[in-house]
Amino acid sequence: MKKFAKLQLFLSLSFLTVGVIPALFACGGPAQEKVQKFKITLGDLGGAEATLSTTEAKEGEQVDINITSIPTNKIIESVSCGEGIAVTKDSDTKYHFEMPKVDVVVTFVVKQTKFNVSFTAEESHPDTVVEIYTATTMQEKTLPFAATIGESFNVFAFNDNETISGLYANGTALERIEGSTAYLLTIGNEDVVLTCSYEEKQPVTSEFNLVYNVDPEHASLEVTFLDENYNTVTKAKAGSTVFIATFFADETLTLPQKAFVNRTEATPFGESMPGAFQFTMPSKDAVITFTY
């Protein structure tokens, strides 16, 4: 019986030595726990571009966010990696955070700080010119240009052939500065496109009125307008010759010495026909005045 008991003990020890110990050596010692890593990806960056120091990290590991490109006239207002995850700003182009025990999506909130101001003359009004000066220093700006929110400018609009009746920013009328021909433009939170409105053009006509407003000091003066065929007229074509004949029933009164058409002197007939004049009809109504 003693021999049998010793044999069982020997076999048991042999099994432990052959089965368990080699197994331990085969596994490299006690089992090691595998470290879990989580993913980091870039989400909506608002038009900016960025790189990550790694695309996966374990909990507590620092992950760097490097901003490589920001759209013109914009800034990164904030960087987010998810609710409850603190993001530290190291510089305008670098941020970092500690990896949580979840996957992370990095997003940016991008804010525009400058807005474009532009003007392009319409095809129907090609001669319009717009000039812009800073409201504080009257420094001229070259269109188009970028301006920050709250900046103010004096805007002038010119057209030698048409009358400009108003100036608009994105369809909203600008206020004319009191005592000036300039309009005030203050930059809001959007790009600005300037436009103009114009006084309605008068329809083209072949004839214009001949007007003499009675001079109270010479109320008895009779004025007659004649065309090139010496017919009495009240209207005349632009470019045609018009004659002016004046007459006082009281011959003791002195006839006009000079006649003016819209303040431009007409040609007198001379001493042979006192009080008579001629002129070329302008392309608008002709208002006649006299001096004695």
mmCIF file of C-alpha atoms in Angstrom:
data_model
loop_
_atom_site.group_PDB
_atom_site.id
_atom_site.type_symbol
_atom_site.label_atom_id
_atom_site.label_comp_id
_atom_site.label_asym_id
_atom_site.label_seq_id
_atom_site.Cartn_x
_atom_site.Cartn_y
_atom_site.Cartn_z
ATOM 1 C CA MET A 1 0.000 0.000 0.000
ATOM 2 C CA LYS A 2 2.829 2.406 0.782
ATOM 3 C CA LYS A 3 4.411 1.723 -2.581
ATOM 4 C CA PHE A 4 1.093 2.409 -4.353
ATOM 5 C CA ALA A 5 0.620 5.714 -2.487
ATOM 6 C CA LYS A 6 4.131 6.864 -3.421
ATOM 7 C CA LEU A 7 3.447 5.958 -7.049
ATOM 8 C CA GLN A 8 0.277 8.084 -7.075
ATOM 9 C CA LEU A 9 2.144 11.041 -5.584
ATOM 10 C CA PHE A 10 4.902 10.719 -8.196
ATOM 11 C CA LEU A 11 2.396 10.619 -11.062
ATOM 12 C CA SER A 12 0.541 13.655 -9.703
ATOM 13 C CA LEU A 13 3.741 15.675 -9.441
ATOM 14 C CA SER A 14 4.784 14.591 -12.898
ATOM 15 C CA PHE A 15 1.440 15.804 -14.343
ATOM 16 C CA LEU A 16 1.882 19.182 -12.724
ATOM 17 C CA THR A 17 5.421 19.474 -14.005
ATOM 18 C CA VAL A 18 4.626 18.350 -17.544
ATOM 19 C CA GLY A 19 1.172 20.013 -17.926
ATOM 20 C CA VAL A 20 0.975 23.173 -15.857
ATOM 21 C CA ILE A 21 4.521 24.491 -15.748
ATOM 22 C CA PRO A 22 5.120 24.259 -19.507
ATOM 23 C CA ALA A 23 1.780 25.926 -20.022
ATOM 24 C CA LEU A 24 2.890 28.833 -17.879
ATOM 25 C CA PHE A 25 6.122 29.162 -19.796
ATOM 26 C CA ALA A 26 4.272 28.929 -23.109
ATOM 27 C CA CYS A 27 2.079 31.940 -22.149
ATOM 28 C CA GLY A 28 5.067 33.990 -21.090
ATOM 29 C CA GLY A 29 4.176 34.018 -17.474
ATOM 30 C CA PRO A 30 0.973 35.298 -15.857
ATOM 31 C CA ALA A 31 -1.696 36.570 -18.393
ATOM 32 C CA GLN A 32 -1.320 40.330 -19.301
ATOM 33 C CA GLU A 33 -4.431 42.599 -19.716
ATOM 34 C CA LYS A 34 -4.786 44.149 -23.239
ATOM 35 C CA VAL A 35 -4.932 48.033 -23.240
ATOM 36 C CA GLN A 36 -8.024 49.376 -25.039
ATOM 37 C CA LYS A 37 -7.621 52.254 -27.508
ATOM 38 C CA PHE A 38 -10.287 54.576 -28.865
ATOM 39 C CA LYS A 39 -10.622 56.271 -32.260
ATOM 40 C CA ILE A 40 -10.266 59.984 -33.060
ATOM 41 C CA THR A 41 -11.727 61.349 -36.303
ATOM 42 C CA LEU A 42 -12.245 64.813 -37.846
ATOM 43 C CA GLY A 43 -15.849 65.920 -38.307
ATOM 44 C CA ASP A 44 -17.289 69.239 -39.540
ATOM 45 C CA LEU A 45 -14.447 71.769 -39.537
ATOM 46 C CA GLY A 46 -16.412 74.662 -41.067
ATOM 47 C CA GLY A 47 -14.142 74.881 -44.090
ATOM 48 C CA ALA A 48 -10.911 74.756 -42.075
ATOM 49 C CA GLU A 49 -8.365 71.945 -42.324
ATOM 50 C CA ALA A 50 -6.502 70.127 -39.526
ATOM 51 C CA THR A 51 -4.357 67.104 -38.639
ATOM 52 C CA LEU A 52 -4.279 64.887 -35.534
ATOM 53 C CA SER A 53 -1.213 63.636 -33.676
ATOM 54 C CA THR A 54 -2.831 60.182 -33.697
ATOM 55 C CA THR A 55 -6.028 58.570 -34.927
ATOM 56 C CA GLU A 56 -6.405 56.302 -31.870
ATOM 57 C CA ALA A 57 -5.325 56.627 -28.256
ATOM 58 C CA LYS A 58 -5.819 55.028 -24.865
ATOM 59 C CA GLU A 59 -7.673 56.709 -22.022
ATOM 60 C CA GLY A 60 -5.720 59.645 -20.542
ATOM 61 C CA GLU A 61 -3.323 59.977 -23.474
ATOM 62 C CA GLN A 62 -2.832 63.515 -24.907
ATOM 63 C CA VAL A 63 -4.049 64.088 -28.457
ATOM 64 C CA ASP A 64 -2.896 67.179 -30.389
ATOM 65 C CA ILE A 65 -5.047 69.001 -32.978
ATOM 66 C CA ASN A 66 -3.037 71.059 -35.481
ATOM 67 C CA ILE A 67 -4.945 73.552 -37.664
ATOM 68 C CA THR A 68 -3.332 73.773 -41.093
ATOM 69 C CA SER A 69 -5.750 76.042 -42.961
ATOM 70 C CA ILE A 70 -8.448 78.610 -42.087
ATOM 71 C CA PRO A 71 -10.765 80.199 -44.710
ATOM 72 C CA THR A 72 -10.032 83.827 -45.621
ATOM 73 C CA ASN A 73 -11.534 86.441 -43.260
ATOM 74 C CA LYS A 74 -12.533 83.764 -40.720
ATOM 75 C CA ILE A 75 -11.326 82.518 -37.315
ATOM 76 C CA ILE A 76 -11.742 79.332 -35.294
ATOM 77 C CA GLU A 77 -14.234 80.367 -32.624
ATOM 78 C CA SER A 78 -14.226 77.020 -30.758
ATOM 79 C CA VAL A 79 -13.003 73.412 -30.943
ATOM 80 C CA SER A 80 -15.139 70.565 -29.618
ATOM 81 C CA CYS A 81 -14.416 66.900 -28.998
ATOM 82 C CA GLY A 82 -17.752 65.958 -27.485
ATOM 83 C CA GLU A 83 -19.823 66.772 -24.440
ATOM 84 C CA GLY A 84 -17.838 66.985 -21.219
ATOM 85 C CA ILE A 85 -14.412 66.710 -22.901
ATOM 86 C CA ALA A 86 -12.131 69.649 -22.075
ATOM 87 C CA VAL A 87 -10.121 71.101 -24.977
ATOM 88 C CA THR A 88 -7.080 73.281 -24.262
ATOM 89 C CA LYS A 89 -5.954 76.016 -26.665
ATOM 90 C CA ASP A 90 -2.179 76.146 -26.986
ATOM 91 C CA SER A 91 -2.094 78.713 -29.801
ATOM 92 C CA ASP A 92 -4.270 79.997 -32.659
ATOM 93 C CA THR A 93 -3.423 76.857 -34.628
ATOM 94 C CA LYS A 94 -2.913 74.200 -31.948
ATOM 95 C CA TYR A 95 -5.236 72.562 -29.385
ATOM 96 C CA HIS A 96 -5.057 69.379 -27.296
ATOM 97 C CA PHE A 97 -7.247 67.156 -25.112
ATOM 98 C CA GLU A 98 -6.937 64.058 -22.956
ATOM 99 C CA MET A 99 -8.435 60.955 -24.513
ATOM 100 C CA PRO A 100 -11.636 59.813 -22.796
ATOM 101 C CA LYS A 101 -12.873 56.248 -22.659
ATOM 102 C CA VAL A 102 -14.953 56.708 -25.839
ATOM 103 C CA ASP A 103 -14.374 57.396 -29.498
ATOM 104 C CA VAL A 104 -13.996 61.125 -30.290
ATOM 105 C CA VAL A 105 -15.095 63.286 -33.235
ATOM 106 C CA VAL A 106 -13.322 66.674 -33.482
ATOM 107 C CA THR A 107 -15.416 69.604 -34.806
ATOM 108 C CA PHE A 108 -14.823 73.360 -35.244
ATOM 109 C CA VAL A 109 -17.095 76.383 -35.014
ATOM 110 C CA VAL A 110 -15.771 78.879 -37.573
ATOM 111 C CA LYS A 111 -16.698 82.568 -37.326
ATOM 112 C CA GLN A 112 -16.380 85.157 -40.088
ATOM 113 C CA THR A 113 -14.658 88.366 -38.958
ATOM 114 C CA LYS A 114 -14.445 90.296 -42.238
ATOM 115 C CA PHE A 115 -16.950 90.791 -45.037
ATOM 116 C CA ASN A 116 -16.448 91.768 -48.658
ATOM 117 C CA VAL A 117 -17.697 95.106 -49.995
ATOM 118 C CA SER A 118 -18.206 95.278 -53.760
ATOM 119 C CA PHE A 119 -19.827 97.289 -56.530
ATOM 120 C CA THR A 120 -20.210 96.464 -60.211
ATOM 121 C CA ALA A 121 -21.802 98.952 -62.588
ATOM 122 C CA GLU A 122 -24.958 97.639 -64.236
ATOM 123 C CA GLU A 123 -25.004 97.159 -67.999
ATOM 124 C CA SER A 124 -27.844 99.677 -68.226
ATOM 125 C CA HIS A 125 -25.852 102.251 -66.200
ATOM 126 C CA PRO A 126 -22.215 101.610 -67.211
ATOM 127 C CA ASP A 127 -20.957 105.112 -66.364
ATOM 128 C CA THR A 128 -21.674 104.908 -62.637
ATOM 129 C CA VAL A 129 -18.607 105.156 -60.394
ATOM 130 C CA VAL A 130 -18.570 104.495 -56.635
ATOM 131 C CA GLU A 131 -15.871 105.802 -54.299
ATOM 132 C CA ILE A 132 -15.536 104.740 -50.641
ATOM 133 C CA TYR A 133 -13.603 106.389 -47.800
ATOM 134 C CA THR A 134 -13.193 105.397 -44.156
ATOM 135 C CA ALA A 135 -15.550 107.473 -42.023
ATOM 136 C CA THR A 136 -12.899 108.382 -39.444
ATOM 137 C CA THR A 137 -9.781 109.108 -41.532
ATOM 138 C CA MET A 138 -11.269 109.545 -45.042
ATOM 139 C CA GLN A 139 -8.764 107.039 -46.395
ATOM 140 C CA GLU A 140 -9.871 105.857 -49.830
ATOM 141 C CA LYS A 141 -10.611 102.149 -50.232
ATOM 142 C CA THR A 142 -10.199 100.245 -53.492
ATOM 143 C CA LEU A 143 -13.206 98.116 -54.385
ATOM 144 C CA PRO A 144 -13.678 95.275 -53.704
ATOM 145 C CA PHE A 145 -12.226 95.109 -50.175
ATOM 146 C CA ALA A 146 -12.800 93.320 -46.853
ATOM 147 C CA ALA A 147 -14.016 95.126 -43.737
ATOM 148 C CA THR A 148 -14.700 94.116 -40.144
ATOM 149 C CA ILE A 149 -18.059 94.210 -38.381
ATOM 150 C CA GLY A 150 -18.911 97.718 -37.164
ATOM 151 C CA GLU A 151 -16.576 99.618 -39.513
ATOM 152 C CA SER A 152 -18.156 102.698 -41.110
ATOM 153 C CA PHE A 153 -17.521 104.252 -44.519
ATOM 154 C CA ASN A 154 -18.561 107.296 -46.544
ATOM 155 C CA VAL A 155 -19.803 106.196 -49.967
ATOM 156 C CA PHE A 156 -20.041 108.496 -53.005
ATOM 157 C CA ALA A 157 -21.744 107.591 -56.289
ATOM 158 C CA PHE A 158 -21.206 109.502 -59.560
ATOM 159 C CA ASN A 159 -22.725 109.407 -63.035
ATOM 160 C CA ASP A 160 -22.238 112.322 -65.442
ATOM 161 C CA ASN A 161 -25.066 111.206 -67.716
ATOM 162 C CA GLU A 162 -27.748 110.242 -65.184
ATOM 163 C CA THR A 163 -29.043 111.451 -61.843
ATOM 164 C CA ILE A 164 -28.477 108.955 -59.026
ATOM 165 C CA SER A 165 -31.425 109.026 -56.632
ATOM 166 C CA GLY A 166 -30.259 106.507 -54.022
ATOM 167 C CA LEU A 167 -27.564 104.085 -52.897
ATOM 168 C CA TYR A 168 -28.288 100.619 -51.478
ATOM 169 C CA ALA A 169 -26.428 97.892 -49.570
ATOM 170 C CA ASN A 170 -27.914 94.447 -50.303
ATOM 171 C CA GLY A 171 -31.137 96.162 -51.350
ATOM 172 C CA THR A 172 -31.462 98.325 -48.211
ATOM 173 C CA ALA A 173 -31.290 102.091 -48.737
ATOM 174 C CA LEU A 174 -28.288 103.816 -47.155
ATOM 175 C CA GLU A 175 -28.807 107.052 -45.249
ATOM 176 C CA ARG A 176 -27.380 110.194 -46.820
ATOM 177 C CA ILE A 177 -25.016 112.048 -44.487
ATOM 178 C CA GLU A 178 -26.483 115.432 -43.558
ATOM 179 C CA GLY A 179 -24.850 118.285 -45.426
ATOM 180 C CA SER A 180 -22.984 115.917 -47.747
ATOM 181 C CA THR A 181 -23.471 114.003 -50.986
ATOM 182 C CA ALA A 182 -22.083 110.886 -49.276
ATOM 183 C CA TYR A 183 -24.008 107.923 -47.901
ATOM 184 C CA LEU A 184 -23.111 106.160 -44.642
ATOM 185 C CA LEU A 185 -22.264 102.441 -44.809
ATOM 186 C CA THR A 186 -21.741 100.422 -41.608
ATOM 187 C CA ILE A 187 -20.564 96.810 -41.956
ATOM 188 C CA GLY A 188 -22.874 94.165 -40.482
ATOM 189 C CA ASN A 189 -22.492 90.391 -40.475
ATOM 190 C CA GLU A 190 -22.703 89.730 -44.211
ATOM 191 C CA ASP A 191 -20.967 90.594 -47.474
ATOM 192 C CA VAL A 192 -22.098 93.911 -48.958
ATOM 193 C CA VAL A 193 -23.113 94.452 -52.587
ATOM 194 C CA LEU A 194 -23.705 98.111 -53.443
ATOM 195 C CA THR A 195 -26.286 99.212 -56.020
ATOM 196 C CA CYS A 196 -27.761 102.529 -57.167
ATOM 197 C CA SER A 197 -31.174 103.807 -58.183
ATOM 198 C CA TYR A 198 -31.666 106.462 -60.836
ATOM 199 C CA GLU A 199 -34.177 109.166 -61.672
ATOM 200 C CA GLU A 200 -36.466 108.041 -64.467
ATOM 201 C CA LYS A 201 -35.288 109.253 -67.855
ATOM 202 C CA GLN A 202 -37.616 111.618 -69.643
ATOM 203 C CA PRO A 203 -39.053 110.206 -72.857
ATOM 204 C CA VAL A 204 -37.246 111.345 -75.979
ATOM 205 C CA THR A 205 -39.208 113.975 -77.887
ATOM 206 C CA SER A 206 -38.459 115.945 -81.016
ATOM 207 C CA GLU A 207 -39.787 119.242 -79.672
ATOM 208 C CA PHE A 208 -39.266 121.277 -76.513
ATOM 209 C CA ASN A 209 -41.152 124.204 -75.020
ATOM 210 C CA LEU A 210 -40.320 127.882 -75.524
ATOM 211 C CA VAL A 211 -40.960 129.645 -72.227
ATOM 212 C CA TYR A 212 -41.036 133.335 -71.326
ATOM 213 C CA ASN A 213 -42.008 134.082 -67.738
ATOM 214 C CA VAL A 214 -43.347 137.639 -67.637
ATOM 215 C CA ASP A 215 -41.009 140.116 -65.964
ATOM 216 C CA PRO A 216 -43.167 142.155 -63.553
ATOM 217 C CA GLU A 217 -41.088 145.259 -64.235
ATOM 218 C CA HIS A 218 -41.772 144.908 -67.975
ATOM 219 C CA ALA A 219 -45.218 143.335 -67.860
ATOM 220 C CA SER A 220 -46.403 145.004 -71.085
ATOM 221 C CA LEU A 221 -43.619 143.452 -73.190
ATOM 222 C CA GLU A 222 -44.981 141.200 -75.912
ATOM 223 C CA VAL A 223 -42.745 138.277 -76.869
ATOM 224 C CA THR A 224 -43.201 136.151 -79.989
ATOM 225 C CA PHE A 225 -41.241 133.071 -81.036
ATOM 226 C CA LEU A 226 -40.773 132.282 -84.731
ATOM 227 C CA ASP A 227 -39.457 129.175 -86.456
ATOM 228 C CA GLU A 228 -37.090 129.119 -89.432
ATOM 229 C CA ASN A 229 -40.064 129.846 -91.732
ATOM 230 C CA TYR A 230 -41.129 132.776 -89.554
ATOM 231 C CA ASN A 231 -44.203 130.966 -88.300
ATOM 232 C CA THR A 232 -45.269 131.682 -84.731
ATOM 233 C CA VAL A 233 -44.450 128.713 -82.485
ATOM 234 C CA THR A 234 -44.503 127.708 -78.822
ATOM 235 C CA LYS A 235 -42.271 124.664 -79.327
ATOM 236 C CA ALA A 236 -39.207 123.897 -81.404
ATOM 237 C CA LYS A 237 -37.047 120.941 -82.396
ATOM 238 C CA ALA A 238 -33.642 120.584 -80.795
ATOM 239 C CA GLY A 239 -30.996 122.033 -83.108
ATOM 240 C CA SER A 240 -33.396 124.245 -85.056
ATOM 241 C CA THR A 241 -33.107 128.044 -85.302
ATOM 242 C CA VAL A 242 -35.596 130.083 -83.278
ATOM 243 C CA PHE A 243 -36.231 133.828 -83.614
ATOM 244 C CA ILE A 244 -37.395 136.081 -80.792
ATOM 245 C CA ALA A 245 -39.383 139.216 -81.570
ATOM 246 C CA THR A 246 -40.248 141.696 -78.793
ATOM 247 C CA PHE A 247 -42.660 144.636 -78.882
ATOM 248 C CA PHE A 248 -43.958 147.416 -76.614
ATOM 249 C CA ALA A 249 -47.243 149.076 -77.501
ATOM 250 C CA ASP A 250 -45.794 152.135 -75.785
ATOM 251 C CA GLU A 251 -43.020 153.108 -78.155
ATOM 252 C CA THR A 252 -41.375 155.263 -75.473
ATOM 253 C CA LEU A 253 -40.333 152.141 -73.597
ATOM 254 C CA THR A 254 -36.919 150.626 -74.245
ATOM 255 C CA LEU A 255 -36.860 147.185 -75.844
ATOM 256 C CA PRO A 256 -34.598 144.430 -74.429
ATOM 257 C CA GLN A 257 -30.914 144.886 -75.142
ATOM 258 C CA LYS A 258 -29.956 141.257 -74.530
ATOM 259 C CA ALA A 259 -31.778 137.924 -74.498
ATOM 260 C CA PHE A 260 -30.692 134.769 -72.661
ATOM 261 C CA VAL A 261 -31.722 131.170 -73.311
ATOM 262 C CA ASN A 262 -31.241 129.070 -70.161
ATOM 263 C CA ARG A 263 -28.712 131.758 -69.090
ATOM 264 C CA THR A 264 -26.797 131.525 -72.389
ATOM 265 C CA GLU A 265 -26.833 134.766 -74.423
ATOM 266 C CA ALA A 266 -28.754 134.720 -77.739
ATOM 267 C CA THR A 267 -27.537 136.507 -80.887
ATOM 268 C CA PRO A 268 -29.072 139.988 -81.443
ATOM 269 C CA PHE A 269 -30.218 141.035 -84.932
ATOM 270 C CA GLY A 270 -28.541 144.417 -84.500
ATOM 271 C CA GLU A 271 -29.638 148.009 -84.689
ATOM 272 C CA SER A 272 -31.780 147.383 -87.778
ATOM 273 C CA MET A 273 -34.138 145.177 -85.711
ATOM 274 C CA PRO A 274 -33.958 146.231 -82.071
ATOM 275 C CA GLY A 275 -35.425 143.753 -79.588
ATOM 276 C CA ALA A 276 -34.988 140.819 -82.010
ATOM 277 C CA PHE A 277 -32.746 137.810 -81.382
ATOM 278 C CA GLN A 278 -32.032 134.294 -82.615
ATOM 279 C CA PHE A 279 -30.642 131.095 -81.022
ATOM 280 C CA THR A 280 -30.272 127.372 -81.602
ATOM 281 C CA MET A 281 -32.861 125.334 -79.727
ATOM 282 C CA PRO A 282 -31.313 123.147 -76.975
ATOM 283 C CA SER A 283 -32.433 119.555 -76.326
ATOM 284 C CA LYS A 284 -34.642 120.703 -73.471
ATOM 285 C CA ASP A 285 -37.121 123.453 -72.717
ATOM 286 C CA ALA A 286 -35.781 126.945 -73.487
ATOM 287 C CA VAL A 287 -36.442 129.569 -70.793
ATOM 288 C CA ILE A 288 -36.010 133.132 -72.099
ATOM 289 C CA THR A 289 -34.973 136.142 -69.999
ATOM 290 C CA PHE A 290 -34.010 139.701 -70.984
ATOM 291 C CA THR A 291 -31.890 142.599 -69.800
ATOM 292 C CA TYR A 292 -32.627 146.235 -70.726
#
